[in-house]
mmCIF file of C-alpha atoms in Angstrom:
data_model
loop_
_atom_site.group_PDB
_atom_site.id
_atom_site.type_symbol
_atom_site.label_atom_id
_atom_site.label_comp_id
_atom_site.label_asym_id
_atom_site.label_seq_id
_atom_site.Cartn_x
_atom_site.Cartn_y
_atom_site.Cartn_z
ATOM 1 C CA UNK F 189 62.107 259.073 -79.086
ATOM 2 C CA UNK F 190 64.293 260.907 -81.581
ATOM 3 C CA UNK F 191 66.931 258.169 -81.328
ATOM 4 C CA UNK F 192 64.315 255.548 -82.159
ATOM 5 C CA UNK F 193 63.236 257.507 -85.229
ATOM 6 C CA UNK F 194 66.847 257.912 -86.297
ATOM 7 C CA UNK F 195 67.484 254.186 -85.883
ATOM 8 C CA UNK F 196 64.389 253.345 -87.930
ATOM 9 C CA UNK F 197 65.441 255.731 -90.689
ATOM 10 C CA UNK F 198 68.940 254.251 -90.745
ATOM 11 C CA UNK F 199 67.543 250.720 -91.047
ATOM 12 C CA UNK F 200 65.160 251.752 -93.828
ATOM 13 C CA UNK F 201 68.020 253.526 -95.603
ATOM 14 C CA UNK F 202 70.194 250.423 -95.450
ATOM 15 C CA UNK F 203 67.351 248.296 -96.801
ATOM 16 C CA UNK F 204 66.863 250.770 -99.643
ATOM 17 C CA UNK F 205 70.611 250.742 -100.428
ATOM 18 C CA UNK F 206 70.908 246.937 -100.358
ATOM 19 C CA UNK F 207 70.011 246.477 -104.073
ATOM 20 C CA UNK F 208 72.508 249.194 -104.996
ATOM 21 C CA UNK F 209 75.181 247.404 -102.988
ATOM 22 C CA UNK F 210 74.423 244.102 -104.725
ATOM 23 C CA UNK F 211 74.558 245.780 -108.127
ATOM 24 C CA UNK F 212 77.895 247.481 -107.557
ATOM 25 C CA UNK F 213 79.550 244.496 -105.829
ATOM 26 C CA UNK F 214 78.568 241.952 -108.469
ATOM 27 C CA UNK F 215 79.203 244.305 -111.382
ATOM 28 C CA UNK F 216 82.751 244.692 -110.030
ATOM 29 C CA UNK F 217 83.504 240.979 -110.042
ATOM 30 C CA UNK F 218 85.401 239.359 -112.858
ATOM 31 C CA UNK F 219 83.508 237.057 -115.187
ATOM 32 C CA UNK F 220 85.422 234.028 -113.930
ATOM 33 C CA UNK F 221 85.165 235.064 -110.295
ATOM 34 C CA UNK F 222 81.386 235.386 -110.132
ATOM 35 C CA UNK F 223 79.576 232.870 -107.966
ATOM 36 C CA UNK F 224 75.831 232.998 -107.324
ATOM 37 C CA UNK F 225 76.395 231.661 -103.810
ATOM 38 C CA UNK F 226 78.527 234.650 -102.790
ATOM 39 C CA UNK F 227 76.599 237.569 -104.239
ATOM 40 C CA UNK F 228 76.873 239.530 -100.987
ATOM 41 C CA UNK F 229 80.638 239.152 -100.754
ATOM 42 C CA UNK F 230 82.989 241.501 -102.672
ATOM 43 C CA UNK F 231 85.631 239.743 -104.765
ATOM 44 C CA UNK F 232 88.081 241.761 -106.816
ATOM 45 C CA UNK F 233 87.473 244.920 -108.807
ATOM 46 C CA UNK F 234 86.888 244.473 -112.544
ATOM 47 C CA UNK F 235 84.221 247.145 -112.856
ATOM 48 C CA UNK F 236 85.885 249.187 -115.581
ATOM 49 C CA UNK F 237 86.737 246.050 -117.547
ATOM 50 C CA UNK F 238 83.097 245.007 -117.357
ATOM 51 C CA UNK F 239 82.073 248.519 -118.400
ATOM 52 C CA UNK F 240 84.169 248.151 -121.530
ATOM 53 C CA UNK F 241 82.784 244.700 -122.311
ATOM 54 C CA UNK F 242 79.194 245.873 -121.889
ATOM 55 C CA UNK F 243 79.836 248.967 -123.996
ATOM 56 C CA UNK F 244 81.259 246.977 -126.900
ATOM 57 C CA UNK F 245 79.022 243.897 -126.782
ATOM 58 C CA UNK F 246 75.774 245.896 -126.575
ATOM 59 C CA UNK F 247 77.032 248.576 -129.016
ATOM 60 C CA UNK F 248 75.943 251.238 -126.540
ATOM 61 C CA UNK F 249 77.908 253.948 -128.301
ATOM 62 C CA UNK F 250 75.639 253.701 -131.358
ATOM 63 C CA UNK F 251 72.518 254.211 -129.252
ATOM 64 C CA UNK F 252 73.848 256.870 -126.885
ATOM 65 C CA UNK F 253 73.447 259.766 -129.317
ATOM 66 C CA UNK F 254 69.890 258.782 -130.216
ATOM 67 C CA UNK F 255 68.862 258.267 -126.590
ATOM 68 C CA UNK F 256 70.341 261.601 -125.543
ATOM 69 C CA UNK F 257 68.430 263.275 -128.352
ATOM 70 C CA UNK F 258 65.148 261.664 -127.283
ATOM 71 C CA UNK F 259 65.735 262.479 -123.610
ATOM 72 C CA UNK F 260 66.341 266.164 -124.310
ATOM 73 C CA UNK F 261 64.159 267.126 -127.284
ATOM 74 C CA UNK F 262 60.972 265.251 -126.351
ATOM 75 C CA UNK F 263 60.795 266.501 -122.714
ATOM 76 C CA UNK F 264 61.558 270.090 -123.777
ATOM 77 C CA UNK F 265 58.748 270.068 -126.342
ATOM 78 C CA UNK F 266 56.383 268.355 -123.904
ATOM 79 C CA UNK F 267 57.164 270.867 -121.154
ATOM 80 C CA UNK F 268 56.462 273.821 -123.446
ATOM 81 C CA UNK F 269 53.214 272.298 -124.746
ATOM 82 C CA UNK F 270 52.119 271.438 -121.215
ATOM 83 C CA UNK F 271 52.906 274.965 -120.027
ATOM 84 C CA UNK F 272 50.964 276.443 -122.939
ATOM 85 C CA UNK F 273 47.995 274.184 -122.177
ATOM 86 C CA UNK F 274 48.034 275.116 -118.495
ATOM 87 C CA UNK F 275 48.317 278.798 -119.393
ATOM 88 C CA UNK F 276 45.370 278.612 -121.772
ATOM 89 C CA UNK F 277 43.148 276.666 -119.375
ATOM 90 C CA UNK F 278 43.888 278.573 -116.166
ATOM 91 C CA UNK F 279 45.087 282.056 -117.123
ATOM 92 C CA UNK F 280 43.207 282.639 -120.383
ATOM 93 C CA UNK F 281 40.189 280.768 -119.020
ATOM 94 C CA UNK F 282 39.710 278.754 -122.159
ATOM 95 C CA UNK F 283 36.089 277.892 -122.854
ATOM 96 C CA UNK F 284 35.334 274.432 -121.475
ATOM 97 C CA UNK F 285 38.855 274.443 -120.123
ATOM 98 C CA UNK F 286 38.247 271.601 -117.694
ATOM 99 C CA UNK F 287 37.003 269.365 -120.509
ATOM 100 C CA UNK F 288 40.138 270.178 -122.500
ATOM 101 C CA UNK F 289 42.223 269.306 -119.468
ATOM 102 C CA UNK F 290 40.393 265.982 -119.064
ATOM 103 C CA UNK F 291 40.906 265.297 -122.768
ATOM 104 C CA UNK F 292 44.657 265.931 -122.522
ATOM 105 C CA UNK F 293 45.169 264.082 -119.262
ATOM 106 C CA UNK F 294 42.907 261.236 -120.438
ATOM 107 C CA UNK F 295 45.824 259.933 -122.460
ATOM 108 C CA UNK F 296 47.260 258.489 -119.250
ATOM 109 C CA UNK F 297 44.166 256.463 -118.350
ATOM 110 C CA UNK F 298 44.807 253.505 -120.612
ATOM 111 C CA UNK F 299 47.847 251.263 -120.088
ATOM 112 C CA UNK F 300 50.560 251.723 -122.666
ATOM 113 C CA UNK F 301 50.351 248.046 -123.611
ATOM 114 C CA UNK F 302 46.813 248.576 -124.940
ATOM 115 C CA UNK F 303 47.925 250.956 -127.691
ATOM 116 C CA UNK F 304 51.127 249.224 -128.766
ATOM 117 C CA UNK F 305 49.597 247.309 -131.691
ATOM 118 C CA UNK F 306 47.642 250.277 -133.129
ATOM 119 C CA UNK F 307 50.695 252.452 -132.593
ATOM 120 C CA UNK F 308 52.952 249.967 -134.359
ATOM 121 C CA UNK F 309 50.530 249.646 -137.279
ATOM 122 C CA UNK F 310 50.185 253.405 -137.609
ATOM 123 C CA UNK F 311 53.946 253.894 -137.515
ATOM 124 C CA UNK F 312 54.488 251.194 -140.112
ATOM 125 C CA UNK F 313 51.875 252.691 -142.462
ATOM 126 C CA UNK F 314 53.101 256.264 -142.078
ATOM 127 C CA UNK F 315 56.800 255.517 -142.472
ATOM 128 C CA UNK F 316 57.674 256.624 -138.943
ATOM 129 C CA UNK F 317 58.741 253.154 -137.816
ATOM 130 C CA UNK F 318 62.435 252.935 -136.958
ATOM 131 C CA UNK F 319 63.030 256.672 -137.363
ATOM 132 C CA UNK F 320 64.327 259.177 -134.837
ATOM 133 C CA UNK F 321 61.539 261.598 -135.690
ATOM 134 C CA UNK F 322 58.969 258.910 -134.909
ATOM 135 C CA UNK F 323 60.557 258.181 -131.533
ATOM 136 C CA UNK F 324 60.622 261.877 -130.625
ATOM 137 C CA UNK F 325 56.952 262.221 -131.563
ATOM 138 C CA UNK F 326 55.782 259.304 -129.425
ATOM 139 C CA UNK F 327 57.906 260.300 -126.418
ATOM 140 C CA UNK F 328 56.592 263.868 -126.672
ATOM 141 C CA UNK F 329 52.985 262.719 -126.894
ATOM 142 C CA UNK F 330 53.354 260.514 -123.819
ATOM 143 C CA UNK F 331 55.034 263.283 -121.803
ATOM 144 C CA UNK F 332 52.512 266.046 -122.559
ATOM 145 C CA UNK F 333 49.628 264.931 -120.250
ATOM 146 C CA UNK F 334 51.747 264.928 -117.094
ATOM 147 C CA UNK F 335 53.331 268.241 -118.049
ATOM 148 C CA UNK F 336 49.911 269.814 -118.591
ATOM 149 C CA UNK F 337 48.691 268.428 -115.268
ATOM 150 C CA UNK F 338 51.558 269.925 -113.275
ATOM 151 C CA UNK F 339 51.525 273.275 -115.071
ATOM 152 C CA UNK F 340 47.773 273.641 -114.667
ATOM 153 C CA UNK F 341 48.189 273.150 -110.931
ATOM 154 C CA UNK F 342 51.100 275.568 -110.835
ATOM 155 C CA UNK F 343 49.344 278.366 -112.720
ATOM 156 C CA UNK F 344 46.311 277.975 -110.470
ATOM 157 C CA UNK F 345 48.462 279.193 -107.599
ATOM 158 C CA UNK F 346 49.448 282.439 -109.359
ATOM 159 C CA UNK F 347 47.246 285.418 -108.535
ATOM 160 C CA UNK F 348 44.930 286.571 -111.305
ATOM 161 C CA UNK F 349 46.092 290.135 -110.690
ATOM 162 C CA UNK F 350 49.445 289.320 -112.299
ATOM 163 C CA UNK F 351 47.768 288.671 -115.642
ATOM 164 C CA UNK F 352 45.439 291.649 -115.311
ATOM 165 C CA UNK F 353 48.340 293.990 -114.537
ATOM 166 C CA UNK F 354 50.242 292.725 -117.570
ATOM 167 C CA UNK F 355 47.218 293.309 -119.802
ATOM 168 C CA UNK F 356 46.845 296.861 -118.476
ATOM 169 C CA UNK F 357 50.520 297.490 -119.284
ATOM 170 C CA UNK F 358 49.833 296.525 -122.899
ATOM 171 C CA UNK F 359 51.349 293.048 -122.945
ATOM 172 C CA UNK F 360 50.159 290.582 -125.564
ATOM 173 C CA UNK F 361 48.996 287.115 -124.595
ATOM 174 C CA UNK F 362 52.063 285.368 -126.007
ATOM 175 C CA UNK F 363 54.443 287.939 -124.567
ATOM 176 C CA UNK F 364 52.857 287.577 -121.114
ATOM 177 C CA UNK F 365 53.266 283.818 -121.358
ATOM 178 C CA UNK F 366 56.877 284.044 -122.529
ATOM 179 C CA UNK F 367 58.112 286.903 -120.348
ATOM 180 C CA UNK F 368 56.125 286.451 -117.127
ATOM 181 C CA UNK F 369 54.599 283.021 -116.657
ATOM 182 C CA UNK F 370 57.405 280.874 -118.046
ATOM 183 C CA UNK F 371 60.103 282.561 -115.889
ATOM 184 C CA UNK F 372 57.873 282.264 -112.817
ATOM 185 C CA UNK F 373 57.422 278.559 -113.526
ATOM 186 C CA UNK F 374 61.126 277.841 -114.026
ATOM 187 C CA UNK F 375 61.484 275.459 -111.079
ATOM 188 C CA UNK F 376 58.328 273.530 -111.989
ATOM 189 C CA UNK F 377 59.452 273.276 -115.611
ATOM 190 C CA UNK F 378 62.828 271.937 -114.481
ATOM 191 C CA UNK F 379 61.182 269.318 -112.259
ATOM 192 C CA UNK F 380 58.941 268.120 -115.093
ATOM 193 C CA UNK F 381 61.870 267.990 -117.487
ATOM 194 C CA UNK F 382 63.930 265.852 -115.097
ATOM 195 C CA UNK F 383 61.088 263.393 -114.552
ATOM 196 C CA UNK F 384 60.247 263.082 -118.242
ATOM 197 C CA UNK F 385 63.895 262.874 -119.331
ATOM 198 C CA UNK F 386 64.404 260.052 -116.836
ATOM 199 C CA UNK F 387 61.337 258.253 -118.169
ATOM 200 C CA UNK F 388 62.493 258.532 -121.783
ATOM 201 C CA UNK F 389 66.031 257.423 -120.924
ATOM 202 C CA UNK F 390 64.771 254.341 -119.057
ATOM 203 C CA UNK F 391 62.125 253.370 -121.618
ATOM 204 C CA UNK F 392 62.250 249.812 -122.859
ATOM 205 C CA UNK F 393 58.796 248.955 -124.205
ATOM 206 C CA UNK F 394 58.415 251.679 -126.825
ATOM 207 C CA UNK F 395 62.017 251.319 -127.933
ATOM 208 C CA UNK F 396 61.583 247.608 -128.540
ATOM 209 C CA UNK F 397 58.282 248.113 -130.378
ATOM 210 C CA UNK F 398 58.979 251.110 -132.603
ATOM 211 C CA UNK F 399 62.677 250.818 -133.460
ATOM 212 C CA UNK F 400 65.048 248.239 -134.874
ATOM 213 C CA UNK F 401 68.314 249.721 -136.148
ATOM 214 C CA UNK F 402 71.156 250.530 -133.765
ATOM 215 C CA UNK F 403 71.237 254.205 -134.780
ATOM 216 C CA UNK F 404 67.564 254.652 -133.796
ATOM 217 C CA UNK F 405 67.005 252.194 -130.964
ATOM 218 C CA UNK F 406 67.211 253.670 -127.427
ATOM 219 C CA UNK F 407 69.885 252.518 -125.045
ATOM 220 C CA UNK F 408 67.721 250.302 -122.815
ATOM 221 C CA UNK F 409 66.558 247.977 -125.619
ATOM 222 C CA UNK F 410 70.173 247.781 -126.780
ATOM 223 C CA UNK F 411 71.177 246.733 -123.278
ATOM 224 C CA UNK F 412 68.795 243.766 -123.429
ATOM 225 C CA UNK F 413 71.039 242.313 -126.133
ATOM 226 C CA UNK F 414 73.486 241.365 -123.400
ATOM 227 C CA UNK F 415 70.942 238.869 -122.074
ATOM 228 C CA UNK F 416 70.110 237.161 -125.350
ATOM 229 C CA UNK F 417 69.498 233.448 -125.315
ATOM 230 C CA UNK F 418 72.387 232.741 -127.654
ATOM 231 C CA UNK F 419 75.725 234.338 -126.898
ATOM 232 C CA UNK F 420 74.524 236.255 -123.868
ATOM 233 C CA UNK F 421 77.116 238.010 -121.732
ATOM 234 C CA UNK F 422 78.059 236.900 -118.235
ATOM 235 C CA UNK F 423 76.100 238.377 -115.339
ATOM 236 C CA UNK F 424 78.849 240.772 -114.141
ATOM 237 C CA UNK F 425 78.944 242.290 -117.624
ATOM 238 C CA UNK F 426 75.159 242.623 -117.712
ATOM 239 C CA UNK F 427 75.101 244.275 -114.291
ATOM 240 C CA UNK F 428 77.936 246.597 -115.275
ATOM 241 C CA UNK F 429 75.974 247.606 -118.357
ATOM 242 C CA UNK F 430 72.900 248.341 -116.253
ATOM 243 C CA UNK F 431 74.971 250.414 -113.856
ATOM 244 C CA UNK F 432 76.654 252.272 -116.703
ATOM 245 C CA UNK F 433 73.445 253.343 -118.460
ATOM 246 C CA UNK F 434 71.857 254.445 -115.174
ATOM 247 C CA UNK F 435 74.653 256.898 -114.349
ATOM 248 C CA UNK F 436 73.434 259.777 -116.608
ATOM 249 C CA UNK F 437 70.030 259.966 -114.904
ATOM 250 C CA UNK F 438 71.648 259.849 -111.466
ATOM 251 C CA UNK F 439 74.032 262.646 -112.441
ATOM 252 C CA UNK F 440 71.150 264.675 -113.883
ATOM 253 C CA UNK F 441 69.148 264.352 -110.676
ATOM 254 C CA UNK F 442 72.077 265.221 -108.430
ATOM 255 C CA UNK F 443 73.028 268.216 -110.567
ATOM 256 C CA UNK F 444 69.488 269.600 -110.610
ATOM 257 C CA UNK F 445 68.337 268.428 -107.191
ATOM 258 C CA UNK F 446 67.749 271.958 -105.924
ATOM 259 C CA UNK F 447 65.497 272.831 -108.857
ATOM 260 C CA UNK F 448 63.752 269.469 -108.627
ATOM 261 C CA UNK F 449 62.884 269.828 -104.928
ATOM 262 C CA UNK F 450 61.696 273.392 -105.394
ATOM 263 C CA UNK F 451 59.639 272.407 -108.417
ATOM 264 C CA UNK F 452 57.896 269.656 -106.498
ATOM 265 C CA UNK F 453 56.838 272.147 -103.837
ATOM 266 C CA UNK F 454 55.727 274.860 -106.247
ATOM 267 C CA UNK F 455 54.053 272.454 -108.634
ATOM 268 C CA UNK F 456 51.583 271.327 -105.954
ATOM 269 C CA UNK F 457 51.958 267.602 -106.635
#
């Protein structure tokens, strides 16, 4: 029976890896050597050449700094706000805490497409359109509900006696949060950060709607320039660009996999 399960898992793993194989194989082909009829067959190795073409044609270097900034600052702020909200609702027993939680998490009920036009109009009127500050604000706002949801669940699993003992020892509310609850929630905070950083890095819709200049626009909208109707790059270059911009999130996950797995367990998803 165990051999059957192993065989099934191997087959499922190969099916899951098939798109990755197609991406790498076709991104490695030269522009002249690409043929849609032989997408499954390797032919040459021009991956690094295609990386260079994608980098220059999509001007990815100009957007890399901005995207890195969004993917670090916005998740960090969102994680801290979410942790503070969970702490206030669960530990401090905020009055009507559940209603506050519903209010915060209610931001995820409506599809993002429904608020794009009001969001665009508000950004245009307030001067936040096509600014890095504006992008950080919107990414933070979108990341807060999930962070609050996870941290509320996490703090629910911590015994009330921990807070009571800290109060007896003379700890202030902010000091208890900073010195006790945040360190205890380190793995959960790391897991939330990884998920939200990945979301921000891979965002396309908000980047296209709220930014225009190359110094502000995230990297995914810049990558779409390779597939423009006029002067679009060849498919191997486009695939190489997609592979290139996905590497940072893969590296982040692999580097923090231990914290991510532990955070999933402790966060009670």
